[in-house]
Amino acid sequence: MDAYDKGPGTRREERPDAPAAPPPASPGHDAPARPVPAPASPLPADPGHDAPAQAPLAPAGVAALSLPYRIAAALALAVVALAACVHLGMVFLHVAPANVLTKEHGKEVDDWIYPEFEQNWKLFAPNPLQQNIDVQARAELRTPDGAARTTGWYDLSALDGAAIDGNLLPSHTQQNELRRAWDFYVTSHDGRNRPAGLRGALSEDYLRRVAALRLDRAHAAKSGERVESVQVRSRTTNVPPPKWSGERVGTAPVYHRLPWWPLPDGEAAGEVAR
């Protein structure tokens, strides 16, 4: 029981666990509101009792199927994966350069690819050239006295190669004009030099003009002479195989000679006055 002294100057004895008394309010001011005690923290869980266990998740996907269905799904997936691997392997062999497998099983590869999975491109294309093709040309000239003269063969490919050799920035014309002109002609004509449609006639005009221009640059016609017609041929030689290869190819040159092409009026590039 607390005892209070009623005389002035007396002091109240406080219990250690008693709450502190609020300070007296100053005259003329409202008394401050008493602070609201914070709610008591919840009691810790009783360590003797475990938390309620969560319900296990239900299986989904293939795991939700019964054992026979899971076996059937696994077999179907294995068949699809095997078919995909076989198809990718066949396509790879079809577009890859010639190798031992394609030489031994080329028919099986073609039977798988054609006609549904036909490919019109080659892996690592363009295939490295295994032949050297030189385009050559000569001219039939008319001399000032009216006589005819035929020049020797000018190796136009060698002239282009000499212009490119040592040139850090060769032009597109030096690298591709003559080669593309010859390829254009070969792909638009048959083995007897017969044109296939309008592209064949166009390729003849293009190759004839390229040859006439190159002969003019090589000064095939001398002063006062006029170029009346040109003739083009190709000289093809096989690149020798490496020593470790078992291949045997002939190295003798093969020539493909085209007919003489008269130059139309105004196209005689060799007609110069020197």
Short mmCIF file of C-alpha atoms in Angstrom, two decimals:
data_model
loop_
_atom_site.label_atom_id
_atom_site.label_comp_id
_atom_site.label_asym_id
_atom_site.label_seq_id
_atom_site.Cartn_x
_atom_site.Cartn_y
_atom_site.Cartn_z
CA MET A 1 0.00 0.00 0.00
CA ASP A 2 1.41 3.39 -1.06
CA ALA A 3 1.82 6.07 1.53
CA TYR A 4 1.65 9.77 0.72
CA ASP A 5 2.93 12.65 2.85
CA LYS A 6 0.53 15.48 2.90
CA GLY A 7 2.85 18.18 3.98
CA PRO A 8 4.58 20.55 1.62
CA GLY A 9 7.91 19.39 0.31
CA THR A 10 7.05 15.84 0.82
CA ARG A 11 7.78 13.38 -1.98
CA ARG A 12 5.82 10.49 -3.27
CA GLU A 13 7.43 7.10 -3.11
CA GLU A 14 7.14 5.38 -6.46
CA ARG A 15 7.13 1.74 -7.15
CA PRO A 16 9.67 0.64 -9.71
CA ASP A 17 7.00 -0.89 -11.94
CA ALA A 18 4.53 2.02 -11.67
CA PRO A 19 4.01 4.14 -14.77
CA ALA A 20 5.47 7.62 -14.79
CA ALA A 21 3.01 10.37 -13.94
CA PRO A 22 2.38 12.89 -16.68
CA PRO A 23 3.95 16.34 -16.18
CA PRO A 24 1.58 18.98 -14.82
CA ALA A 25 -0.05 21.13 -17.41
CA SER A 26 0.91 24.78 -17.48
CA PRO A 27 -1.86 27.25 -16.70
CA GLY A 28 -3.79 28.47 -19.71
CA HIS A 29 -3.00 25.43 -21.90
CA ASP A 30 -4.93 22.25 -22.44
CA ALA A 31 -3.48 19.15 -20.96
CA PRO A 32 -1.78 16.92 -23.52
CA ALA A 33 -3.50 13.70 -24.40
CA ARG A 34 -2.21 10.64 -22.71
CA PRO A 35 -0.24 8.38 -25.04
CA VAL A 36 -2.01 5.23 -26.14
CA PRO A 37 -0.01 2.17 -25.15
CA ALA A 38 1.17 0.02 -28.05
CA PRO A 39 -0.65 -3.26 -28.50
CA ALA A 40 1.03 -6.18 -26.96
CA SER A 41 2.97 -8.40 -29.33
CA PRO A 42 1.38 -11.77 -30.00
CA LEU A 43 2.58 -14.63 -27.99
CA PRO A 44 5.23 -16.79 -29.65
CA ALA A 45 4.07 -20.03 -31.10
CA ASP A 46 4.22 -22.94 -28.85
CA PRO A 47 7.30 -24.89 -29.86
CA GLY A 48 5.56 -28.06 -28.89
CA HIS A 49 3.04 -27.75 -31.78
CA ASP A 50 4.02 -27.81 -35.54
CA ALA A 51 2.56 -25.41 -38.14
CA PRO A 52 -0.17 -26.89 -40.33
CA ALA A 53 1.38 -28.67 -43.40
CA GLN A 54 0.50 -27.39 -46.92
CA ALA A 55 -1.40 -29.67 -49.25
CA PRO A 56 0.87 -31.23 -51.96
CA LEU A 57 0.50 -29.78 -55.51
CA ALA A 58 -1.29 -31.93 -58.02
CA PRO A 59 0.98 -33.21 -60.87
CA ALA A 60 0.63 -31.50 -64.24
CA GLY A 61 1.56 -32.31 -67.83
CA VAL A 62 2.86 -35.75 -68.69
CA ALA A 63 3.32 -36.56 -65.00
CA ALA A 64 -0.45 -36.37 -64.54
CA LEU A 65 -0.95 -39.25 -66.96
CA SER A 66 -1.15 -42.83 -65.96
CA LEU A 67 1.87 -45.08 -66.52
CA PRO A 68 0.70 -46.58 -69.87
CA TYR A 69 0.00 -43.13 -71.30
CA ARG A 70 3.35 -41.80 -70.08
CA ILE A 71 5.13 -44.67 -71.83
CA ALA A 72 3.22 -43.96 -75.04
CA ALA A 73 4.06 -40.23 -74.85
CA ALA A 74 7.76 -41.01 -74.30
CA LEU A 75 7.81 -43.36 -77.31
CA ALA A 76 6.08 -40.77 -79.52
CA LEU A 77 8.59 -38.08 -78.45
CA ALA A 78 11.50 -40.42 -79.18
CA VAL A 79 10.14 -41.18 -82.67
CA VAL A 80 9.71 -37.47 -83.47
CA ALA A 81 13.23 -36.66 -82.21
CA LEU A 82 14.72 -39.51 -84.25
CA ALA A 83 12.88 -38.41 -87.42
CA ALA A 84 14.04 -34.82 -86.92
CA CYS A 85 17.67 -35.92 -86.53
CA VAL A 86 17.49 -38.11 -89.64
CA HIS A 87 15.92 -35.31 -91.68
CA LEU A 88 18.51 -32.74 -90.58
CA GLY A 89 21.29 -35.19 -91.39
CA MET A 90 19.91 -35.88 -94.87
CA VAL A 91 19.54 -32.17 -95.64
CA PHE A 92 23.08 -31.52 -94.42
CA LEU A 93 24.48 -34.25 -96.68
CA HIS A 94 22.45 -32.93 -99.59
CA VAL A 95 23.74 -29.35 -99.37
CA ALA A 96 27.29 -30.21 -98.23
CA PRO A 97 30.16 -30.59 -100.73
CA ALA A 98 30.87 -34.07 -102.07
CA ASN A 99 32.28 -36.37 -99.42
CA VAL A 100 32.63 -40.07 -98.62
CA LEU A 101 29.06 -40.44 -97.33
CA THR A 102 27.44 -38.76 -100.33
CA LYS A 103 29.51 -40.88 -102.70
CA GLU A 104 28.42 -44.09 -100.96
CA HIS A 105 24.81 -43.18 -100.13
CA GLY A 106 23.98 -40.45 -102.63
CA LYS A 107 20.93 -42.30 -103.98
CA GLU A 108 19.42 -42.72 -100.53
CA VAL A 109 19.96 -39.03 -99.79
CA ASP A 110 18.32 -38.00 -103.07
CA ASP A 111 15.37 -40.34 -102.46
CA TRP A 112 14.80 -38.68 -99.09
CA ILE A 113 15.14 -35.10 -100.36
CA TYR A 114 13.34 -35.14 -103.69
CA PRO A 115 10.83 -33.81 -104.44
CA GLU A 116 9.36 -32.51 -101.18
CA PHE A 117 12.55 -31.18 -99.56
CA GLU A 118 14.49 -30.04 -102.62
CA GLN A 119 17.17 -27.43 -101.89
CA ASN A 120 18.50 -24.92 -104.42
CA TRP A 121 21.58 -23.84 -102.51
CA LYS A 122 24.83 -25.43 -101.41
CA LEU A 123 26.59 -25.30 -98.07
CA PHE A 124 29.83 -23.31 -98.19
CA ALA A 125 28.76 -21.95 -101.58
CA PRO A 126 30.13 -20.90 -103.94
CA ASN A 127 31.99 -24.16 -104.33
CA PRO A 128 35.74 -23.56 -104.76
CA LEU A 129 36.65 -23.53 -108.44
CA GLN A 130 38.41 -26.66 -109.63
CA GLN A 131 39.11 -25.33 -113.12
CA ASN A 132 40.95 -22.39 -114.59
CA ILE A 133 38.92 -20.72 -117.33
CA ASP A 134 40.62 -18.13 -119.52
CA VAL A 135 38.51 -16.08 -121.92
CA GLN A 136 40.39 -15.20 -125.07
CA ALA A 137 39.46 -13.14 -128.12
CA ARG A 138 40.82 -12.20 -131.53
CA ALA A 139 39.73 -9.76 -134.22
CA GLU A 140 39.43 -9.70 -137.97
CA LEU A 141 40.67 -6.36 -139.25
CA ARG A 142 40.38 -4.41 -142.47
CA THR A 143 43.61 -2.62 -143.37
CA PRO A 144 43.68 0.80 -145.11
CA ASP A 145 44.49 -0.85 -148.47
CA GLY A 146 41.43 -3.10 -148.20
CA ALA A 147 43.18 -6.31 -147.16
CA ALA A 148 42.00 -8.50 -144.31
CA ARG A 149 44.12 -9.35 -141.33
CA THR A 150 43.42 -11.64 -138.37
CA THR A 151 45.09 -10.98 -135.06
CA GLY A 152 46.37 -13.57 -132.66
CA TRP A 153 44.50 -14.63 -129.56
CA TYR A 154 44.49 -12.12 -126.70
CA ASP A 155 44.13 -13.68 -123.26
CA LEU A 156 41.63 -11.22 -121.79
CA SER A 157 41.51 -13.03 -118.43
CA ALA A 158 45.29 -12.77 -118.10
CA LEU A 159 45.13 -9.05 -118.87
CA ASP A 160 42.53 -8.58 -116.12
CA GLY A 161 44.64 -10.63 -113.72
CA ALA A 162 47.70 -8.50 -114.45
CA ALA A 163 45.67 -5.35 -113.76
CA ILE A 164 44.43 -6.77 -110.43
CA ASP A 165 47.79 -8.15 -109.29
CA GLY A 166 49.27 -5.75 -106.75
CA ASN A 167 46.20 -3.48 -106.85
CA LEU A 168 44.87 -2.94 -103.33
CA LEU A 169 41.53 -1.62 -104.61
CA PRO A 170 40.70 -3.34 -107.91
CA SER A 171 37.54 -2.21 -109.64
CA HIS A 172 34.41 -4.30 -109.99
CA THR A 173 34.88 -4.24 -113.76
CA GLN A 174 38.37 -5.71 -113.58
CA GLN A 175 37.21 -8.50 -111.28
CA ASN A 176 33.81 -9.51 -112.61
CA GLU A 177 32.82 -8.01 -115.97
CA LEU A 178 34.54 -10.55 -118.24
CA ARG A 179 33.77 -13.53 -116.01
CA ARG A 180 30.10 -12.63 -115.69
CA ALA A 181 29.81 -12.02 -119.44
CA TRP A 182 31.16 -15.49 -120.17
CA ASP A 183 28.99 -17.16 -117.51
CA PHE A 184 25.97 -15.33 -118.90
CA TYR A 185 26.67 -16.70 -122.37
CA VAL A 186 27.33 -20.29 -121.24
CA THR A 187 24.19 -20.53 -119.09
CA SER A 188 21.96 -19.20 -121.89
CA HIS A 189 23.27 -21.45 -124.72
CA ASP A 190 23.36 -25.18 -125.33
CA GLY A 191 26.39 -27.28 -126.25
CA ARG A 192 26.07 -26.24 -129.92
CA ASN A 193 26.10 -22.51 -129.16
CA ARG A 194 22.39 -22.18 -129.86
CA PRO A 195 20.71 -19.43 -127.81
CA ALA A 196 17.88 -20.31 -125.45
CA GLY A 197 15.36 -17.51 -125.86
CA LEU A 198 15.91 -13.77 -125.70
CA ARG A 199 18.51 -14.04 -122.94
CA GLY A 200 20.74 -16.01 -125.30
CA ALA A 201 20.72 -13.26 -127.92
CA LEU A 202 21.27 -10.63 -125.23
CA SER A 203 24.27 -12.54 -123.87
CA GLU A 204 25.82 -12.65 -127.35
CA ASP A 205 25.54 -8.89 -127.73
CA TYR A 206 26.98 -8.32 -124.28
CA LEU A 207 29.95 -10.67 -124.71
CA ARG A 208 30.67 -9.29 -128.20
CA ARG A 209 30.81 -5.71 -126.92
CA VAL A 210 33.00 -6.66 -123.96
CA ALA A 211 35.44 -8.48 -126.27
CA ALA A 212 35.54 -5.56 -128.75
CA LEU A 213 36.22 -3.09 -125.95
CA ARG A 214 39.01 -5.22 -124.46
CA LEU A 215 40.65 -5.67 -127.87
CA ASP A 216 40.59 -1.91 -128.35
CA ARG A 217 42.31 -1.44 -124.97
CA ALA A 218 44.95 -3.97 -126.00
CA HIS A 219 45.53 -2.00 -129.25
CA ALA A 220 44.72 -4.96 -131.45
CA ALA A 221 43.98 -2.62 -134.41
CA LYS A 222 46.82 -0.50 -135.64
CA SER A 223 46.57 2.97 -137.11
CA GLY A 224 44.01 3.11 -139.91
CA GLU A 225 42.73 -0.42 -139.37
CA ARG A 226 39.12 -1.24 -138.62
CA VAL A 227 37.73 -4.15 -136.61
CA GLU A 228 35.07 -5.95 -138.64
CA SER A 229 34.37 -9.00 -136.47
CA VAL A 230 35.51 -10.66 -133.27
CA GLN A 231 35.73 -14.25 -132.09
CA VAL A 232 35.76 -15.48 -128.50
CA ARG A 233 36.88 -18.78 -127.03
CA SER A 234 37.53 -20.25 -123.61
CA ARG A 235 40.54 -22.26 -122.50
CA THR A 236 39.71 -24.58 -119.60
CA THR A 237 42.31 -26.50 -117.62
CA ASN A 238 41.67 -28.62 -114.54
CA VAL A 239 43.39 -27.70 -111.30
CA PRO A 240 45.68 -30.62 -110.35
CA PRO A 241 44.41 -32.44 -107.23
CA PRO A 242 46.64 -32.59 -104.13
CA LYS A 243 49.20 -35.34 -103.91
CA TRP A 244 47.42 -37.05 -101.02
CA SER A 245 44.19 -37.32 -103.05
CA GLY A 246 43.42 -40.43 -105.04
CA GLU A 247 41.73 -38.46 -107.84
CA ARG A 248 43.09 -38.49 -111.36
CA VAL A 249 42.14 -35.68 -113.73
CA GLY A 250 43.46 -34.64 -117.11
CA THR A 251 45.45 -31.43 -117.30
CA ALA A 252 45.26 -30.92 -121.06
CA PRO A 253 43.46 -27.65 -121.98
CA VAL A 254 39.98 -27.84 -123.51
CA TYR A 255 38.87 -25.08 -125.90
CA HIS A 256 35.34 -23.84 -126.49
CA ARG A 257 35.37 -21.69 -129.60
CA LEU A 258 32.44 -19.46 -130.58
CA PRO A 259 31.58 -18.33 -134.10
CA TRP A 260 32.74 -15.04 -135.61
CA TRP A 261 30.51 -12.12 -134.70
CA PRO A 262 30.45 -9.15 -137.09
CA LEU A 263 30.47 -5.78 -135.40
CA PRO A 264 27.48 -3.59 -136.30
CA ASP A 265 28.07 -0.11 -137.68
CA GLY A 266 29.11 2.27 -134.94
CA GLU A 267 30.24 -0.57 -132.65
CA ALA A 268 33.70 -1.02 -134.13
CA ALA A 269 35.60 -0.02 -131.03
CA GLY A 270 38.91 -0.75 -132.75
CA GLU A 271 38.31 1.80 -135.48
CA VAL A 272 40.70 4.56 -134.46
CA ALA A 273 42.76 7.16 -136.21
CA ARG A 274 46.26 7.31 -134.88
#
